[in-house]
Each structure stands twice: as C-alpha cells, then as structure tokens.
CSV table of C-alpha atoms in Angstrom, one decimal:
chain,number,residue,atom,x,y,z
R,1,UNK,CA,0.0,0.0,0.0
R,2,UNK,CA,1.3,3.2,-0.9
R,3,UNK,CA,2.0,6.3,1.6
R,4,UNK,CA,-0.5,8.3,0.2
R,5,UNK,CA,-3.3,5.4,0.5
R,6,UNK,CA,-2.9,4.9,3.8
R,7,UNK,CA,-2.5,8.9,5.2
R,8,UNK,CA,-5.9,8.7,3.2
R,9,UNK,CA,-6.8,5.9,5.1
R,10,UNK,CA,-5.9,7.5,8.2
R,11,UNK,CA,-7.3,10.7,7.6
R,12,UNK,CA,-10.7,9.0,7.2
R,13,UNK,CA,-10.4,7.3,10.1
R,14,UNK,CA,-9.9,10.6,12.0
R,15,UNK,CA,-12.7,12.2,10.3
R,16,UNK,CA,-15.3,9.4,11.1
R,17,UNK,CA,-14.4,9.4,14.4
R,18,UNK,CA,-14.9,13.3,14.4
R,19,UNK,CA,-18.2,12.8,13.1
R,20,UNK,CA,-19.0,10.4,16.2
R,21,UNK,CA,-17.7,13.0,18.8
R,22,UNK,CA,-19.7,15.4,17.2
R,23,UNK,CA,-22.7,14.0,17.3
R,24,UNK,CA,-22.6,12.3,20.6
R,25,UNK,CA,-21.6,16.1,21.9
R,26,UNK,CA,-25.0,17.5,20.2
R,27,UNK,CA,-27.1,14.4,21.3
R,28,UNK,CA,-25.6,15.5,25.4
R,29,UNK,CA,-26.3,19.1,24.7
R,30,UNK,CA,-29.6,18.4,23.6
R,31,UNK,CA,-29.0,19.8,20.3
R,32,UNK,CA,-31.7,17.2,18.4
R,33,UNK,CA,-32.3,19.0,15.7
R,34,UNK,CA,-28.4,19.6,14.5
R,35,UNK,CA,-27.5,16.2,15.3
R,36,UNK,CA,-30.2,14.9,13.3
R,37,UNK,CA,-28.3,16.9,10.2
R,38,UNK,CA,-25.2,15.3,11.3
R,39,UNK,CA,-26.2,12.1,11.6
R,40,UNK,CA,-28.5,11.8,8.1
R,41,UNK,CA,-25.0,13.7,6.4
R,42,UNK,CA,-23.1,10.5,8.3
R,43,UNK,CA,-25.4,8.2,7.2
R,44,UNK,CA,-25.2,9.3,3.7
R,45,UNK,CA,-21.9,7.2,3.2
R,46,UNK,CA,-22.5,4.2,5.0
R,47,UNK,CA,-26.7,3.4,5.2
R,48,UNK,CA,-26.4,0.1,7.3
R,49,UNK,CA,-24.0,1.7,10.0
R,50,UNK,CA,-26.1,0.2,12.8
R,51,UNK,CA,-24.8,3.0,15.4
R,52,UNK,CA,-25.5,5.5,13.2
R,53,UNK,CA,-29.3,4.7,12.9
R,54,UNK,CA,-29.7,3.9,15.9
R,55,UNK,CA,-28.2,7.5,17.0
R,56,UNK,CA,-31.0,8.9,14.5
R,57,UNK,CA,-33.7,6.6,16.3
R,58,UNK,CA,-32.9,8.1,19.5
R,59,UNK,CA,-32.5,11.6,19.0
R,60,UNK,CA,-36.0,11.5,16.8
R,61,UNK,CA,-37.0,9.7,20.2
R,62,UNK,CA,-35.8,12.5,22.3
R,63,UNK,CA,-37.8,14.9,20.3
R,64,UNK,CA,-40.6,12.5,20.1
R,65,UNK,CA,-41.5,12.4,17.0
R,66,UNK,CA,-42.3,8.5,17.3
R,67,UNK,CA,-43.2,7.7,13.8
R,68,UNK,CA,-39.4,8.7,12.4
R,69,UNK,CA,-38.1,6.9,15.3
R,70,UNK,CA,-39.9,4.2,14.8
R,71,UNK,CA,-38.6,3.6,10.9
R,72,UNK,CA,-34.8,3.7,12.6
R,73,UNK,CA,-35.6,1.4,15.4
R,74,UNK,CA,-37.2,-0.8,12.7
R,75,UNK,CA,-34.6,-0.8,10.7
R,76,UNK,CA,-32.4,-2.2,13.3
R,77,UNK,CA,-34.7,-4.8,13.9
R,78,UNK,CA,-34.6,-6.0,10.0
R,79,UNK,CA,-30.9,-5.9,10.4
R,80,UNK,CA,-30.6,-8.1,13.4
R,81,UNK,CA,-33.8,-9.3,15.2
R,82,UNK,CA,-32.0,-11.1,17.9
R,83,UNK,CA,-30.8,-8.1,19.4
R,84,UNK,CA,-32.0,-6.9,22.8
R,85,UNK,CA,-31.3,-3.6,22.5
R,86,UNK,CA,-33.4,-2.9,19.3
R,87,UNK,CA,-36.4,-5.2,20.0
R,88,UNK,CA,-36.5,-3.3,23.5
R,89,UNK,CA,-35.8,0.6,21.9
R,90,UNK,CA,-38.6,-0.3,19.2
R,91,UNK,CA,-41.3,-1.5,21.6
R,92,UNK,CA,-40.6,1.1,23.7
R,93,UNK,CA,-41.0,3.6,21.1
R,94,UNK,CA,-44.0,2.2,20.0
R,95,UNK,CA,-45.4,1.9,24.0
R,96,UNK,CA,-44.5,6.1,23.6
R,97,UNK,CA,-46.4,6.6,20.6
R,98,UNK,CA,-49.8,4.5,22.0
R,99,UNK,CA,-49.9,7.2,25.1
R,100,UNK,CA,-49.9,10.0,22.2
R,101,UNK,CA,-52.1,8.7,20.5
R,102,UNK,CA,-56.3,8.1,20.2
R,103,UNK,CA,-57.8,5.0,22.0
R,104,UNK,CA,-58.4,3.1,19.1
R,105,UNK,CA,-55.3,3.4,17.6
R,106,UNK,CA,-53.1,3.3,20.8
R,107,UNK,CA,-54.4,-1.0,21.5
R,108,UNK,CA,-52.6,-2.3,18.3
R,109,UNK,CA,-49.7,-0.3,19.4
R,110,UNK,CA,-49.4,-1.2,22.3
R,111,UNK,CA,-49.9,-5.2,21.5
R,112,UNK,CA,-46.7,-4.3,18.6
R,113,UNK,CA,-45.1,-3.0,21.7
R,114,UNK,CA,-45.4,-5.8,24.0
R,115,UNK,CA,-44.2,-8.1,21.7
R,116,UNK,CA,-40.8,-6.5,20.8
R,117,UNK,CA,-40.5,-6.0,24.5
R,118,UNK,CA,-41.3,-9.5,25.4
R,119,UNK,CA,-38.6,-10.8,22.9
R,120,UNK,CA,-35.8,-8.3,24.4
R,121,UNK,CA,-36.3,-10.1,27.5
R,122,UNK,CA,-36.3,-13.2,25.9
R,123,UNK,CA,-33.0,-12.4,24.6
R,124,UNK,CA,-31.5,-10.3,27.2
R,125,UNK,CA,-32.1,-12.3,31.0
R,126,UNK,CA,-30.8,-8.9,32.7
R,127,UNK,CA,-32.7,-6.1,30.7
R,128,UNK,CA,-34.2,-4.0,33.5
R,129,UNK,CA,-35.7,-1.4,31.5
R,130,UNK,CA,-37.8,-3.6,29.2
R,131,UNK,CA,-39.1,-5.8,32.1
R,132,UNK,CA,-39.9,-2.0,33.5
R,133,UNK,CA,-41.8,-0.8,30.3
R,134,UNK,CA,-43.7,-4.6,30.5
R,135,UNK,CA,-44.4,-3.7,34.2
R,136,UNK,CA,-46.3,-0.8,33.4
R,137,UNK,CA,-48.1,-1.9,30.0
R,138,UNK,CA,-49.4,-5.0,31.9
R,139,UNK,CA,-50.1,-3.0,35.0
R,140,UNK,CA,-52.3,-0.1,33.5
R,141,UNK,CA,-53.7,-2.7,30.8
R,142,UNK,CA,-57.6,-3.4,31.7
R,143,UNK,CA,-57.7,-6.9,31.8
R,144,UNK,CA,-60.1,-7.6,28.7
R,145,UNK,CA,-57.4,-5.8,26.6
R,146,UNK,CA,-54.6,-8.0,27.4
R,147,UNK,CA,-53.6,-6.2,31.0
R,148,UNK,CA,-52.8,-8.7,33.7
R,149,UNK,CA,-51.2,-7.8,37.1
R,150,UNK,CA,-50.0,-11.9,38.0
R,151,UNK,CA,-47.8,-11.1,34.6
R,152,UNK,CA,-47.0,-7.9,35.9
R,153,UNK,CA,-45.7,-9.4,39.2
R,154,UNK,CA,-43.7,-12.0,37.5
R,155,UNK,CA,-41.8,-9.4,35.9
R,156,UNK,CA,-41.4,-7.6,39.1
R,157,UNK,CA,-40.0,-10.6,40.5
R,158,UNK,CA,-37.5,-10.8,37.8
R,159,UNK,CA,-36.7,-7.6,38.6
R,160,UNK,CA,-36.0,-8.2,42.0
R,161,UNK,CA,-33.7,-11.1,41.8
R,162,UNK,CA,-31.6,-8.4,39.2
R,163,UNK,CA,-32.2,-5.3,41.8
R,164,UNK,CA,-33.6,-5.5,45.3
R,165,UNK,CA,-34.5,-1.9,44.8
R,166,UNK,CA,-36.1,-2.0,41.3
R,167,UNK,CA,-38.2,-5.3,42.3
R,168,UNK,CA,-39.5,-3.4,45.5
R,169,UNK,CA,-40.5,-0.1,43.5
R,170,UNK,CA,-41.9,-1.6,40.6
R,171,UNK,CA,-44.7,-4.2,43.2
R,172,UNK,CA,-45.1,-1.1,45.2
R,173,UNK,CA,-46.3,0.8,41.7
R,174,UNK,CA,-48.5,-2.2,40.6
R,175,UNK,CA,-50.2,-2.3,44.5
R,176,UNK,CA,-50.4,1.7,44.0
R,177,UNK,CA,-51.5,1.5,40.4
R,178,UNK,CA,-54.8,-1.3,41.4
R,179,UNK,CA,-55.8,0.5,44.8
R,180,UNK,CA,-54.5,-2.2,47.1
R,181,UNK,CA,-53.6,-0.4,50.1
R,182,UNK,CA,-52.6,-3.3,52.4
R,183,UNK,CA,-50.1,-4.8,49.8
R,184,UNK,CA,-49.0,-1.2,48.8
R,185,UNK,CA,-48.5,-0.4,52.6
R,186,UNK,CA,-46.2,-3.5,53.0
R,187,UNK,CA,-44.0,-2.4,50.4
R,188,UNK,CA,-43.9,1.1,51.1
R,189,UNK,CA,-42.3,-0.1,54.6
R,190,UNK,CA,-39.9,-2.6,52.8
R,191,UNK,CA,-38.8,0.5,51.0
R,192,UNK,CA,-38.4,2.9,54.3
R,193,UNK,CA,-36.2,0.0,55.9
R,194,UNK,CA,-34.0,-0.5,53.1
R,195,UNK,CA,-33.9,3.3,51.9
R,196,UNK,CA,-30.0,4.0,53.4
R,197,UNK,CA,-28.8,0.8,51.4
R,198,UNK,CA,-29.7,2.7,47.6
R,199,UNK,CA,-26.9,4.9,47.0
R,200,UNK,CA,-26.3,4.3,42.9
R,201,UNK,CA,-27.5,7.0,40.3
R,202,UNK,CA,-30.2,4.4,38.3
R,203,UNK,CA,-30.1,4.6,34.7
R,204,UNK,CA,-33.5,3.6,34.2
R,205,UNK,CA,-34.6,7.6,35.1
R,206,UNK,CA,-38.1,6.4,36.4
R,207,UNK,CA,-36.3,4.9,39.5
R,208,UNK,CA,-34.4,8.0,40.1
R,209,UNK,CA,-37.9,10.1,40.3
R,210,UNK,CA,-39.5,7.1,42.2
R,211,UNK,CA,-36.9,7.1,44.7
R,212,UNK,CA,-37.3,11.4,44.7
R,213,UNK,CA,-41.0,10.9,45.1
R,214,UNK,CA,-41.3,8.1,47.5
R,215,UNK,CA,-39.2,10.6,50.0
R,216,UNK,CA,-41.1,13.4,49.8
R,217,UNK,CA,-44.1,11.4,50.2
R,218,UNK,CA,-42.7,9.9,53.4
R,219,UNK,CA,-41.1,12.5,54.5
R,220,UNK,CA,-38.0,10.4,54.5
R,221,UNK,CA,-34.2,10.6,53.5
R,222,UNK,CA,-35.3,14.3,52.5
R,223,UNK,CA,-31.3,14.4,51.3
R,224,UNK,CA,-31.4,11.7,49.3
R,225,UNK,CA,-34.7,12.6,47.7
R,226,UNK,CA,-33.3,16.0,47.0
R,227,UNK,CA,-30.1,14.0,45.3
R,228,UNK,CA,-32.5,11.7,43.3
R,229,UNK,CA,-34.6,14.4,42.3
R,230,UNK,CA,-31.9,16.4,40.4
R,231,UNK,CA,-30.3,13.3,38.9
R,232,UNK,CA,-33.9,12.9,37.2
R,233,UNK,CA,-34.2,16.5,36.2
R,234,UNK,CA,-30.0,16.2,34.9
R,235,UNK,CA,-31.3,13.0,32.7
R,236,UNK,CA,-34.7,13.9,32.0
R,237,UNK,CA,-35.9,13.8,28.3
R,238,UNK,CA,-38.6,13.3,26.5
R,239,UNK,CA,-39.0,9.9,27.1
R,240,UNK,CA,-39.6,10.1,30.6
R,241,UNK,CA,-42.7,9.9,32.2
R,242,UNK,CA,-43.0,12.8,34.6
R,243,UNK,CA,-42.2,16.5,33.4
R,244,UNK,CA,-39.5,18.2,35.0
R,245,UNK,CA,-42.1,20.2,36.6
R,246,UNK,CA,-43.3,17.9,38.8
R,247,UNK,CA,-39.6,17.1,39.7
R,248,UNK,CA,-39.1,21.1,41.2
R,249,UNK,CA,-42.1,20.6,42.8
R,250,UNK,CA,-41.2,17.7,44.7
R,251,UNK,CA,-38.1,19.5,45.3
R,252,UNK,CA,-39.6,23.1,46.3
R,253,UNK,CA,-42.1,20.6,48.8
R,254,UNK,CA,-38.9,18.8,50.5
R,255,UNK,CA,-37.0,22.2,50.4
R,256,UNK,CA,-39.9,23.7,52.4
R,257,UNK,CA,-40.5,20.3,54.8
R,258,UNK,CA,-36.8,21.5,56.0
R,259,UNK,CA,-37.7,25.6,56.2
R,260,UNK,CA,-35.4,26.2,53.4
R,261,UNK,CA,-37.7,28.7,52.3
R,262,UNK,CA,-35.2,30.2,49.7
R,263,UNK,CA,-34.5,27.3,48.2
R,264,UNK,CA,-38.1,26.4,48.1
R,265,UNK,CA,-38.8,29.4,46.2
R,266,UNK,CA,-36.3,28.7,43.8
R,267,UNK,CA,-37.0,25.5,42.9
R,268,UNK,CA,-41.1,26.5,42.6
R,269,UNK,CA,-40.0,28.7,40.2
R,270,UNK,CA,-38.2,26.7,38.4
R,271,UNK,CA,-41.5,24.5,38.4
R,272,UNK,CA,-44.1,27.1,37.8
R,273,UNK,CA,-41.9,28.3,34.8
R,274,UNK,CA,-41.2,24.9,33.1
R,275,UNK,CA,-44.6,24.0,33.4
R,276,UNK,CA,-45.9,27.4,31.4
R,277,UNK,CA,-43.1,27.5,29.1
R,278,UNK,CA,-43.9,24.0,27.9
R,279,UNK,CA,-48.1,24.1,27.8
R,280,UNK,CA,-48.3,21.3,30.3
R,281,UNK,CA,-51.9,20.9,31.4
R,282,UNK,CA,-52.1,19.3,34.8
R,283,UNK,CA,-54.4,21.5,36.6
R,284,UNK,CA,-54.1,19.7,39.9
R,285,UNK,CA,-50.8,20.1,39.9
R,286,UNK,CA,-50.7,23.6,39.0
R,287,UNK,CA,-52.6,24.5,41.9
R,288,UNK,CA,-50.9,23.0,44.2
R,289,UNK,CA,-48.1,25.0,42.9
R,290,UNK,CA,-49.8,28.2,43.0
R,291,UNK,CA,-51.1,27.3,46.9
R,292,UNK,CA,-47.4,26.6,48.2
R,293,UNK,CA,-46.5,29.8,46.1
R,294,UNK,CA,-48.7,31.7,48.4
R,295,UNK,CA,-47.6,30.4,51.6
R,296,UNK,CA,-43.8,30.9,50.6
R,297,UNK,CA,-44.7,34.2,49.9
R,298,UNK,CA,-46.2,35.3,53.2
C-alpha cells in the first residue's frame, strides 16, 4: 500500500471518528435537531452503519416524533432481530407513541409494543428497562385488553432477583396502580427500611424520580430525595414519564419540609416556569403549585 493510500486511510479514520464525537456532543447538549443533520450527512456514506441509525432513532425519540423513530428502530430490527437492545428501543418507542395517540389506535400499538419487549427479555435475561416498560403496560392494561397484574408481578420478580430496589418499586407501583392499600402499605415499609442501602445514580430515570417521590411522600431521607430528584431532572428527556415540573415541585415541597424557604422558592420557580413555558396541562398540579406559592410568599 502506498503512503499516500494509507495517510488517506488515516485521515478518514480521524474524520469518522470526528463525526461520532460530534454527534454524541450534540445528542448531550440536547441539540436534536443539529445532530439529526449530522447524523442523516453521516449516514449518507454508509446506510447500514447500525450506530449511526440507531443515534438517529434516538434523537427522533428524544424529540418525540415516534413515527421517524420508529422507521430507525425498525430498521435495526430487520438488520438483526435477535438483538436486545433494538427489540426493547422499538417497543418502547411504540409503547410512547400508543400514550400519544387516540384509544383506538393506541391498543394495536401497544400489543406491537409488547411483543418486541417481550422478545428483548427473551434475549436479554438482565434487561431491566424492558421488564420496567412490560411492568407498566401489563399493570395499566384493563384486563379484557390483554392487561394482567400476575404477569406484571412475574416481571417484578425478575426484577427483583436483578435489583432489590427496582423489584420493591416496581410491586409497590403495581399495589399503588390497582388500589390495594394493604399490599401497597407493605412495600412502602420494605422500601423505608432499606432506603439508606440505595446509593447508585439508576439509569432507568423512572427509578431516580420514584426514589425522589417516595421521600417526599414519606417524608424520609429528604437528602437523598433531594439528590434523586436532580439526577432525574440532569437526565430527563422526553421519554420520561414525569415532566421536570413535577420534579421542582417535589423539590420546592422537601426544600420547604426542612424551612429552606429560599430554596423552596427557587426550585417553585423553576416549576411554575417549566410548566408554562412547555403548555403542560395538569391543573391539579398547578394548583398545588400556586397554593405553596402563596404560603412561601407570606
């Protein structure tokens, strides 16, 4: 090979991994829209490069729009259906879209969704997140559509003998989820006695917000729900379940439990102005807001 054909060699190699810092950068800054460019110019000389679609997939996710995601995530699939990862990022995906979308349109979704996630679990013995997204679909499911909470609770098992802390939170959201205070109440304490042990930032984001909420609710750990509250707000994105809104509250509520009042302040602010800058409507929420508003403000 000749020097000049393999500085060329080189020099592409330098460029494409350019390319990949680049992106990665924008995708951290949240800067969807020019990574997107990025990637599709990327993309342009190599259309199978699985990393690169699946970088597209998830930053359409992050903005979610589902439907271009979904095309990405399928693509993935066609490539290589035995592979955890894109069965569980496709059904997931399509789990997203369903709660966008109209009741009638939303079931076949959803039964596309379970099915991808089914076979990422199938494939992958220790995928936590797709046993999580199962969790919910089963638990919030009515029954004559497919929903069943013993399938639910077999997952949560699973989960457990992964994750002492992810099995406990995910029966205590099933119990919450179906009204049954007595089982709910007996997790809820198996939580508050094992509470000092969970020290890890989760990168499932739902347990960061869980473990947030659940000590505010108790009035518990109010340090640790303060630290778990701003790692979900530090990895929130659009994927996530709860608005970041609803995160300051929390935080503005344990802030106040401890007569941090300027703190509390900020943090409601922080709340009360995501939630209008972004057209959330969650009345009930809002006025909560407003009403702890008033009393920091007497």
């Amino acid at each position: 090979m000749s020097l000049y054909k393999i500085l060329l060699f080189f020099l592409l190699i330098i460029n494409l991994n350019f390319q990949e810092y680049e992106i990665d950068s924008l995708i951290e800054n949240k800067h969807y829209i020019a990574a997107e460019k990025a990637i599709i110019n990327s993309i342009q000389q190599n259309e199978n490069d699985e990393l690169l679609i699946k970088k597209l997939g998830d930053c359409y996710g992050y903005m979610r729009d589902w439907d271009k995601a979904i095309i990405q995530y399928e693509k993935l699939v066609e490539i290589d259906n035995n592979n955890a990862t894109y069965n569980y990022k496709l059904g997931g995906t399509l789990a997203a879209k369903a709660n966008d979308t109209n009741k009638f349109k939303s079931l076949a979704l959803i039964n596309k969704a379970k099915k991808y996630l089914i076979k990422s679990v199938e494939i992958d013995k220790k995928n936590k997140p797709a046993r999580w997204a199962l969790i919910q679909i089963f638990t919030e499911l009515p029954q004559f559509l497919g929903g069943s909470k013993s399938i639910a609770l077999q997952y949560a098992n699973e989960l457990e003998e992964m994750s002492l802390i992810d099995g406990l939170f995910a029966k205590k959201y099933i119990y919450d989820f179906k009204n049954d205070n007595k089982m709910s109440k007996i997790f809820n304490t198996q939580i508050l006695e094992k509470l000092e042990s969970f020290n890890a930032q989760y990168d499932y984001n739902y347990l960061n917000y869980s473990i947030g909420s659940f000590c505010e609710a108790n009035k518990s750990n109010l340090d640790k729900g303060i630290l778990y509250l701003k790692y979900y707000i530090e990895n929130f994105t659009s994927r996530d379940r709860s608005t970041p809104d609803q995160a300051f509250y929390l935080l503005a509520k344990i802030y106040y439990y401890n007569n941090d009042f300027s703190n509390a302040k900020v943090q409601l602010d922080n709340a009360i102005s995501y939630y209008n800058s972004n057209q959330i409507d969650n009345q009930s929420v809002y006025r909560e807001m407003i009403m702890l508003k008033k009393n920091l403000d007497k």
